mmCIF file of C-alpha atoms in Angstrom:
data_model
loop_
_atom_site.group_PDB
_atom_site.id
_atom_site.type_symbol
_atom_site.label_atom_id
_atom_site.label_comp_id
_atom_site.label_asym_id
_atom_site.label_seq_id
_atom_site.Cartn_x
_atom_site.Cartn_y
_atom_site.Cartn_z
ATOM 1 C CA LYS A 25 -24.110 -23.934 4.865
ATOM 2 C CA TYR A 26 -24.388 -22.454 0.952
ATOM 3 C CA TYR A 27 -26.089 -18.657 2.248
ATOM 4 C CA HIS A 28 -23.714 -18.233 5.132
ATOM 5 C CA MET A 29 -21.155 -17.597 2.661
ATOM 6 C CA ASP A 30 -23.476 -16.171 0.492
ATOM 7 C CA LYS A 31 -24.110 -13.106 3.100
ATOM 8 C CA GLY A 32 -20.309 -12.949 4.128
ATOM 9 C CA LEU A 33 -18.769 -12.380 1.179
ATOM 10 C CA ALA A 34 -22.058 -9.776 0.758
ATOM 11 C CA LEU A 35 -20.737 -8.459 3.606
ATOM 12 C CA ILE A 36 -17.461 -8.143 1.933
ATOM 13 C CA LEU A 37 -18.341 -6.648 -1.319
ATOM 14 C CA LEU A 38 -19.788 -3.592 0.414
ATOM 15 C CA LEU A 39 -16.953 -3.377 2.653
ATOM 16 C CA ILE A 40 -14.564 -2.936 -0.826
ATOM 17 C CA LYS A 41 -17.257 -0.903 -2.399
ATOM 18 C CA ASN A 42 -17.989 1.357 0.305
ATOM 19 C CA SER A 43 -14.066 1.779 1.149
ATOM 20 C CA ILE A 44 -13.277 2.909 -1.963
ATOM 21 C CA LEU A 45 -13.228 6.488 -3.179
ATOM 22 C CA LEU A 46 -15.951 7.570 -5.697
ATOM 23 C CA VAL A 47 -14.032 7.839 -8.534
ATOM 24 C CA ASN A 48 -12.211 4.515 -8.396
ATOM 25 C CA ARG A 49 -16.282 3.065 -7.892
ATOM 26 C CA VAL A 50 -16.189 3.214 -11.934
ATOM 27 C CA LEU A 51 -13.516 -0.074 -11.874
ATOM 28 C CA ILE A 52 -15.256 -1.731 -9.933
ATOM 29 C CA SER A 53 -18.936 -0.980 -11.490
ATOM 30 C CA ASN A 54 -19.541 -4.398 -13.834
ATOM 31 C CA LYS A 55 -17.715 -6.890 -11.340
ATOM 32 C CA GLU A 56 -20.010 -9.252 -8.522
ATOM 33 C CA THR A 57 -17.457 -10.660 -6.535
ATOM 34 C CA PRO A 58 -14.137 -9.457 -4.278
ATOM 35 C CA TYR A 59 -11.696 -11.745 -5.579
ATOM 36 C CA TYR A 60 -12.098 -10.205 -9.657
ATOM 37 C CA ILE A 61 -12.298 -6.683 -7.736
ATOM 38 C CA LEU A 62 -9.717 -6.808 -4.801
ATOM 39 C CA GLN A 63 -7.561 -7.695 -8.834
ATOM 40 C CA ILE A 64 -8.712 -4.841 -10.440
ATOM 41 C CA LEU A 65 -8.004 -2.587 -8.136
ATOM 42 C CA GLN A 66 -4.816 -3.667 -6.993
ATOM 43 C CA THR A 67 -3.669 -3.159 -10.839
ATOM 44 C CA LYS A 68 -4.661 0.243 -10.915
ATOM 45 C CA LEU A 69 -4.168 1.333 -7.509
ATOM 46 C CA ALA A 70 -1.241 -0.472 -6.028
ATOM 47 C CA PRO A 71 2.313 1.081 -6.990
ATOM 48 C CA THR A 72 5.107 -0.946 -8.807
ATOM 49 C CA ASN A 73 8.061 -1.608 -7.856
ATOM 50 C CA GLU A 74 9.880 1.503 -9.126
ATOM 51 C CA LEU A 75 7.485 3.916 -7.908
ATOM 52 C CA ARG A 76 8.261 1.799 -4.272
ATOM 53 C CA LYS A 77 11.927 2.382 -5.586
ATOM 54 C CA ARG A 78 12.011 6.149 -5.768
ATOM 55 C CA ASP A 79 9.715 6.304 -2.670
ATOM 56 C CA ILE A 80 12.052 5.095 -0.542
ATOM 57 C CA ILE A 81 14.920 6.678 -2.467
ATOM 58 C CA LYS A 82 13.247 9.573 -0.882
ATOM 59 C CA GLN A 83 12.983 9.367 2.486
ATOM 60 C CA TYR A 84 16.502 7.456 2.827
ATOM 61 C CA TYR A 85 17.903 10.874 1.708
ATOM 62 C CA MET A 86 15.562 13.243 3.702
ATOM 63 C CA LEU A 87 15.879 11.078 6.721
ATOM 64 C CA LYS A 88 19.636 10.900 5.957
ATOM 65 C CA ASN A 89 20.287 14.727 6.118
ATOM 66 C CA LEU A 90 17.947 15.401 8.768
ATOM 67 C CA GLN A 91 19.183 18.142 11.093
ATOM 68 C CA ASN A 92 16.623 18.208 13.646
ATOM 69 C CA LYS A 93 16.517 14.520 15.517
ATOM 70 C CA TYR A 94 15.294 15.310 18.595
ATOM 71 C CA LEU A 95 12.980 13.068 18.518
ATOM 72 C CA ILE A 96 15.042 10.472 18.473
ATOM 73 C CA ASN A 97 13.241 7.461 19.287
ATOM 74 C CA LEU A 98 10.967 8.005 16.487
ATOM 75 C CA TYR A 99 13.805 9.096 13.826
ATOM 76 C CA ILE A 100 15.631 5.404 14.917
ATOM 77 C CA LEU A 101 12.175 3.808 13.840
ATOM 78 C CA LEU A 102 11.636 5.779 10.733
ATOM 79 C CA TRP A 103 15.031 5.079 9.585
ATOM 80 C CA GLU A 104 14.863 1.298 10.619
ATOM 81 C CA ASN A 105 12.325 0.367 8.322
ATOM 82 C CA VAL A 106 13.207 2.718 5.251
ATOM 83 C CA TYR A 107 16.677 1.130 5.508
ATOM 84 C CA THR A 108 15.027 -2.419 5.883
ATOM 85 C CA GLU A 109 11.929 -1.773 3.009
ATOM 86 C CA ALA A 110 16.252 0.059 1.087
ATOM 87 C CA LYS A 111 17.473 -3.264 1.372
ATOM 88 C CA SER A 112 14.490 -5.514 0.659
ATOM 89 C CA LEU A 113 13.683 -3.812 -2.892
ATOM 90 C CA GLU A 114 17.815 -3.863 -3.477
ATOM 91 C CA ILE A 115 18.543 -0.205 -3.931
ATOM 92 C CA SER A 116 22.180 0.294 -4.549
ATOM 93 C CA GLU A 117 22.039 3.775 -3.141
ATOM 94 C CA VAL A 118 21.847 2.094 0.156
ATOM 95 C CA ASN A 119 24.420 -0.853 -0.107
#
């Protein structure tokens, strides 16, 4: 059972290392477990709430001022996604 779990963890580790950019491999060069590698990558690469808020505000105003709404289904889908995300982040511009 241990061998089977160890083999699975080694495969996960290989997939993680092969899926990140070469410049980010320096961050995980001395880490051995997938858990620690994912923790480091999350702290270094995951966007902060402030960055997410700015990005959502930018998307919100872009969709709000969009003149060409020919692809109405796509527009509605994007609008719903941005609006829902903005509400969950409690962005005052949306309220």
